[in-house]
C-alpha cells in the first residue's frame, strides 16, 4: 500500500467530489456546512481578539476614545438576550446595554423556526468543537459510545430543566426589577466578566472543561445533547419548522447508514419523517445515504441541498445583522469613559451579581 493510501485509510478522510462532501470518522459532512461552521468559528476568534484589545485599552488608558467594542460577543450572552427580549416586550423598547444579545437571540430563534436547529448544526462554535471531538473519538475507538437508553433519556432531560429554571427566574421578575437588573453595573460588564472567566479560569473550571472535552470524545456532543439549555430552547422552536428530513420507504434499502451517522442518534432509517427537537438539521444523514432518492431534507416535496441551506442560513443571519445595524439597535450606548470606569472597578462589591 503506498503512503498516500495508507494515510487516507489511517485518518479515514475522504473528499467525494461528486457530493462535495468530507468524510472524517463515520459521518459524511457537506463541505458547505463545514465552510459555514468554520466561518463562524473564525468570526468568533476575531471578535474575541477585538474584544480583548478593547478591554486591554480600557485597563491601560485613562482618557481618549477606546477601540470599537465588537457587539457580536453578546452572542455569548444568551441569558442577557432572553432578558432583553422579555424586557422589550414589557417596556416597548429595546435596552441599550446589550441590544445585540437580544437581536442575536431573536435571530437564532427565527433560524430554528425556519431551518430546524440550524443554529446548533451550522453556527454554534461549541456545537462545531463538540462534533470534532466526537470525530477524534471515532478515529481512536472506531466509534462513539452510547449510553443505555434509560440513562440517555434521563440525562437529556437535564437541559430542559435548566431551560425551565432560567425561564422561570426571568419570567417571574417584575418589569421594574428586570429593567434594574439590565441597567445594573454587573450586567453592564457581564461580557467583560465572561471574558475574564475564560482568561483567568480556576482549577475547578479547567477541570470541568477538560472533563466535558473527554466526555465529548467518548459520547457524541455530550454538552449539546445533555446540558445546553440554549440548544433545548432552539429544539422546542424547531418543532414548528417546516423543514424536515423525509425518507422514501420504497427507495430505501434499509442499510441503516443514516441512523449510524446521525449525531443526534435519531432512528432515521425507520421513520418516514424526522420531527424530533434533537435534529440539528445538519443533513449528514442525507449526505451519507447511498441511495440518491431515499432521503431528503426540505419542505414538503421541495428538497434543499446543503448549498441552499448554507445560503438560507447566511442570508437570514446577515439580514438580521445589517438590519440591526441600520436600525441602530446593535451597538450599546456606553461611552469610552463609562466603560473605562466600569472595567477598572469591576472587582468592587457593586459589580457582583444583583441576585447574590
Ligand atoms: S441511508 Fe438511505 S438507504 Fe440506508 S436506511 Fe437510511 S434512508 Fe435507507
Ligand atoms: S436526522 Fe439527519 S439532519 Fe437531523 S440531526 Fe440526524 S443526521 Fe442531522
XYZ file of C-alpha atoms and ligand atoms in Angstrom:
372
model
C 0.000 0.000 0.000
C 1.515 3.377 -0.955
C 1.967 6.105 1.630
C -0.892 8.187 0.265
C -3.428 5.370 0.505
C -2.138 4.377 3.910
C -2.605 7.908 5.241
C -6.091 8.083 3.769
C -7.086 4.859 5.468
C -5.451 5.860 8.711
C -7.265 9.165 9.029
C -10.399 7.958 7.245
C -10.560 11.291 5.472
C -12.129 11.362 2.044
C -13.216 14.048 -0.343
C -16.076 12.905 -2.528
C -16.013 15.379 -5.424
C -19.408 14.299 -6.748
C -21.188 15.039 -3.486
C -18.729 17.773 -2.489
C -18.558 16.277 0.947
C -15.931 15.440 3.521
C -15.623 12.193 5.438
C -13.767 12.011 8.710
C -14.671 9.171 11.046
C -18.088 7.708 10.294
C -20.115 10.701 9.116
C -20.011 12.442 5.756
C -20.394 16.165 6.226
C -21.235 18.548 3.426
C -18.372 20.904 2.678
C -20.911 23.739 2.697
C -21.781 23.045 6.309
C -18.139 22.732 7.251
C -17.417 26.038 5.485
C -20.223 27.865 7.311
C -19.147 26.393 10.650
C -15.525 27.387 10.090
C -16.671 30.875 9.077
C -18.478 31.335 12.389
C -15.572 29.861 14.387
C -13.200 32.287 12.668
C -15.612 35.164 13.305
C -15.741 34.221 16.999
C -11.943 34.217 17.201
C -11.737 37.639 15.521
C -14.452 39.018 17.827
C -12.589 37.612 20.835
C -9.336 39.297 19.776
C -11.100 42.622 19.112
C -12.821 42.398 22.480
C -9.533 41.612 24.270
C -7.989 44.657 22.560
C -10.947 46.786 23.692
C -10.740 45.607 27.329
C -6.948 45.923 27.338
C -7.218 49.533 26.128
C -9.818 50.307 28.815
C -7.487 48.962 31.508
C -4.343 50.645 30.262
C -5.569 54.146 29.317
C -7.104 56.946 31.329
C -8.633 59.055 28.563
C -9.482 59.183 24.874
C -11.673 57.002 22.716
C -11.397 53.234 23.049
C -11.144 50.932 20.023
C -14.532 49.683 18.806
C -16.177 47.132 21.049
C -17.491 44.265 18.854
C -21.177 43.809 19.827
C -21.114 40.304 18.287
C -19.551 38.994 21.529
C -23.022 39.375 23.016
C -23.952 36.223 21.103
C -22.279 34.503 24.050
C -24.747 36.144 26.467
C -27.930 34.185 25.717
C -29.460 34.820 29.162
C -28.958 38.536 28.663
C -30.576 38.139 25.236
C -33.558 36.336 26.770
C -33.905 39.015 29.476
C -33.657 41.739 26.856
C -36.453 40.174 24.813
C -38.801 39.861 27.824
C -37.933 43.429 28.833
C -38.505 44.665 25.250
C -41.960 43.053 25.176
C -42.882 44.527 28.570
C -41.383 48.018 28.204
C -41.875 48.503 24.479
C -38.248 49.484 23.853
C -35.031 47.549 23.491
C -32.462 48.109 26.243
C -29.245 49.874 25.253
C -26.908 47.851 27.467
C -26.752 44.619 25.448
C -29.041 45.166 22.432
C -27.037 42.806 20.189
C -27.584 39.942 22.657
C -31.345 40.277 22.138
C -31.053 40.763 18.368
C -28.974 37.567 18.087
C -31.303 35.682 20.459
C -34.298 36.545 18.234
C -32.311 35.771 15.085
C -31.363 32.295 16.293
C -34.958 31.552 17.320
C -36.073 32.649 13.838
C -33.481 30.335 12.298
C -34.827 27.446 14.396
C -38.383 28.218 13.334
C -37.375 28.144 9.668
C -34.453 25.710 9.398
C -34.717 23.410 12.406
C -31.848 23.667 14.941
C -29.545 25.019 12.260
C -28.050 27.285 14.917
C -26.595 24.147 16.591
C -25.698 22.345 13.359
C -24.379 25.255 11.297
C -23.462 28.221 13.511
C -22.619 27.439 17.136
C -18.827 27.074 17.660
C -19.474 24.893 20.727
C -21.510 22.527 18.530
C -18.690 22.552 15.965
C -15.997 21.649 18.514
C -18.251 19.008 20.100
C -18.684 17.369 16.693
C -14.963 17.322 16.022
C -14.151 15.973 19.448
C -16.595 13.153 18.659
C -14.755 12.564 15.378
C -11.493 12.247 17.307
C -13.277 9.616 19.404
C -14.340 7.824 16.198
C -10.748 7.786 14.984
C -9.417 6.467 18.297
C -12.144 3.998 19.269
C -13.687 3.456 15.796
C -16.996 4.687 17.251
C -18.600 6.915 19.831
C -20.045 5.247 22.870
C -23.772 5.203 23.548
C -25.287 5.336 26.985
C -28.118 2.912 27.754
C -31.468 4.304 26.598
C -32.799 4.863 30.124
C -29.710 6.862 31.146
C -29.577 8.748 27.850
C -33.236 9.774 28.250
C -32.765 10.782 31.902
C -29.713 12.910 31.097
C -31.386 14.569 28.103
C -33.999 15.976 30.478
C -31.308 17.993 32.317
C -31.074 20.669 29.614
C -34.851 21.164 29.697
C -34.739 21.547 33.495
C -32.007 24.168 33.140
C -34.033 25.970 30.462
C -37.175 25.833 32.638
C -35.204 27.224 35.589
C -33.848 30.210 33.619
C -37.235 30.878 32.001
C -38.987 30.659 35.385
C -36.452 33.006 37.029
C -36.662 35.609 34.239
C -40.417 35.488 33.702
C -41.005 35.803 37.468
C -39.102 39.072 37.685
C -41.293 42.155 37.726
C -40.880 44.609 34.844
C -39.060 47.053 37.158
C -36.675 44.524 38.682
C -35.864 43.143 35.237
C -35.020 46.643 33.966
C -32.992 47.291 37.164
C -31.008 44.113 36.541
C -30.346 45.058 32.915
C -29.152 48.528 33.980
C -27.078 47.162 36.903
C -23.292 47.681 36.974
C -22.905 43.886 36.927
C -24.849 43.493 33.666
C -23.084 46.422 32.004
C -19.825 44.498 32.131
C -21.173 40.929 32.101
C -19.420 40.449 28.738
C -16.084 41.512 30.283
C -16.679 39.253 33.294
C -17.396 36.343 30.965
C -14.163 37.043 29.058
C -12.208 37.244 32.352
C -13.744 33.944 33.451
C -12.145 32.219 30.457
C -8.861 34.131 30.727
C -8.430 33.523 34.462
C -10.044 30.130 34.860
C -9.910 28.479 38.259
C -8.611 24.931 38.617
C -12.190 23.700 39.095
C -13.362 25.409 35.882
C -10.418 23.963 33.920
C -11.189 20.517 35.364
C -14.849 20.802 34.302
C -13.869 21.922 30.780
C -11.391 19.061 30.382
C -13.976 16.575 31.688
C -16.538 17.865 29.183
C -13.981 17.583 26.365
C -13.164 13.974 27.314
C -16.867 13.116 27.593
C -17.427 14.698 24.152
C -14.693 12.486 22.676
C -16.393 9.413 24.106
C -20.047 10.389 23.653
C -21.145 12.432 20.627
C -21.979 16.055 21.509
C -22.163 15.378 25.264
C -22.633 19.042 26.184
C -25.184 19.750 23.432
C -27.141 16.544 23.972
C -27.464 16.660 27.740
C -26.593 20.044 29.200
C -27.088 23.011 26.861
C -30.292 24.934 27.743
C -29.850 27.182 24.676
C -29.945 24.142 22.393
C -33.011 22.904 24.298
C -34.787 26.189 23.560
C -33.814 26.077 19.883
C -35.080 22.483 19.735
C -38.501 23.494 21.054
C -38.833 26.183 18.363
C -37.534 23.797 15.694
C -40.604 21.622 16.271
C -42.558 24.246 14.312
C -40.085 24.314 11.423
C -41.499 23.316 8.012
C -38.076 21.814 7.147
C -37.896 18.109 7.871
C -35.879 15.036 6.978
C -38.085 12.686 4.909
C -37.423 9.071 3.950
C -38.927 7.299 0.959
C -39.518 3.723 2.208
C -39.736 2.399 -1.374
C -36.304 3.671 -2.433
C -34.704 2.979 0.980
C -32.652 -0.227 1.148
C -32.680 -0.341 4.967
C -28.903 -0.180 5.107
C -29.069 1.832 8.342
C -26.212 4.194 7.444
C -28.320 7.303 8.119
C -29.052 6.157 11.658
C -25.370 5.385 12.273
C -24.114 8.806 11.151
C -26.829 10.891 12.811
C -25.124 12.955 15.550
C -28.439 13.116 17.401
C -28.853 9.314 17.378
C -32.231 9.574 15.642
C -33.827 6.476 14.065
C -33.787 7.996 10.572
C -33.811 4.531 8.931
C -37.166 3.543 10.451
C -39.158 6.809 10.380
C -40.884 8.473 7.446
C -40.275 11.982 8.848
C -37.892 13.325 11.483
C -39.564 15.993 13.611
C -37.559 15.362 16.770
C -36.289 18.509 18.600
C -32.849 16.868 18.783
C -32.435 17.066 14.966
C -29.871 19.800 14.256
C -30.682 19.987 10.541
C -27.093 19.036 9.678
C -28.141 16.900 6.704
C -25.374 14.363 7.411
C -27.935 11.553 7.087
C -28.873 12.771 3.589
C -25.268 13.313 2.515
C -24.347 9.810 3.738
C -27.292 7.943 2.187
C -26.065 5.788 -0.727
C -29.467 5.919 -2.493
C -29.946 9.379 -4.063
C -33.758 9.465 -3.768
C -34.253 7.665 -0.441
C -33.663 10.548 1.916
C -34.065 14.285 1.648
C -34.197 17.328 3.863
C -36.575 20.078 2.830
C -40.087 21.484 2.834
C -42.791 19.085 1.643
C -41.685 17.964 -1.815
C -39.019 20.656 -2.182
C -35.654 19.154 -1.196
C -32.930 21.526 -0.012
C -29.295 20.930 -0.905
C -26.531 21.690 1.632
C -25.665 24.698 -0.550
C -29.237 26.034 -0.322
C -29.337 25.540 3.460
C -25.980 27.313 3.767
C -27.232 30.255 1.667
C -30.514 30.500 3.617
C -28.714 30.351 6.991
C -26.260 33.073 5.987
C -28.979 35.169 4.337
C -31.149 35.189 7.484
C -28.137 35.896 9.680
C -26.811 38.788 7.611
C -30.245 40.348 7.024
C -30.665 40.375 10.827
C -27.166 41.718 11.395
C -27.271 44.527 8.822
C -30.908 45.286 9.702
C -29.982 45.750 13.380
C -27.023 47.950 12.454
C -29.086 50.167 10.206
C -31.829 50.474 12.848
C -29.241 51.469 15.461
C -30.010 48.500 17.732
C -26.644 46.765 17.521
C -24.040 48.864 19.370
C -24.611 49.660 23.062
C -24.725 53.180 24.488
C -21.772 53.084 26.891
C -19.223 55.836 26.291
C -15.489 55.157 26.425
C -15.286 56.864 29.831
C -18.215 54.771 31.190
C -16.551 51.578 30.000
C -13.195 52.592 31.453
C -14.787 53.352 34.807
C -16.793 50.088 34.959
C -13.917 47.871 33.877
C -11.470 49.440 36.284
C -13.916 48.963 39.187
C -15.294 45.563 38.279
C -13.875 43.870 41.360
C -15.941 46.190 43.563
C -18.944 44.936 45.515
C -21.489 46.785 43.363
C -20.309 44.753 40.370
C -21.328 41.451 41.973
C -24.404 39.592 40.670
C -27.512 41.560 41.832
C -29.233 38.313 42.841
C -26.478 37.287 45.267
S -29.080 5.556 4.485
Fe -30.656 5.806 2.908
S -30.965 3.723 2.116
Fe -29.862 3.490 4.073
S -31.506 3.214 5.628
Fe -31.081 5.422 5.544
S -32.556 6.216 4.039
Fe -32.480 3.988 3.753
S -31.772 13.410 11.372
Fe -30.282 13.938 9.760
S -30.338 16.207 9.761
Fe -31.252 15.558 11.701
S -29.524 15.528 13.162
Fe -29.729 13.445 12.305
S -28.266 13.428 10.611
Fe -28.625 15.602 11.101
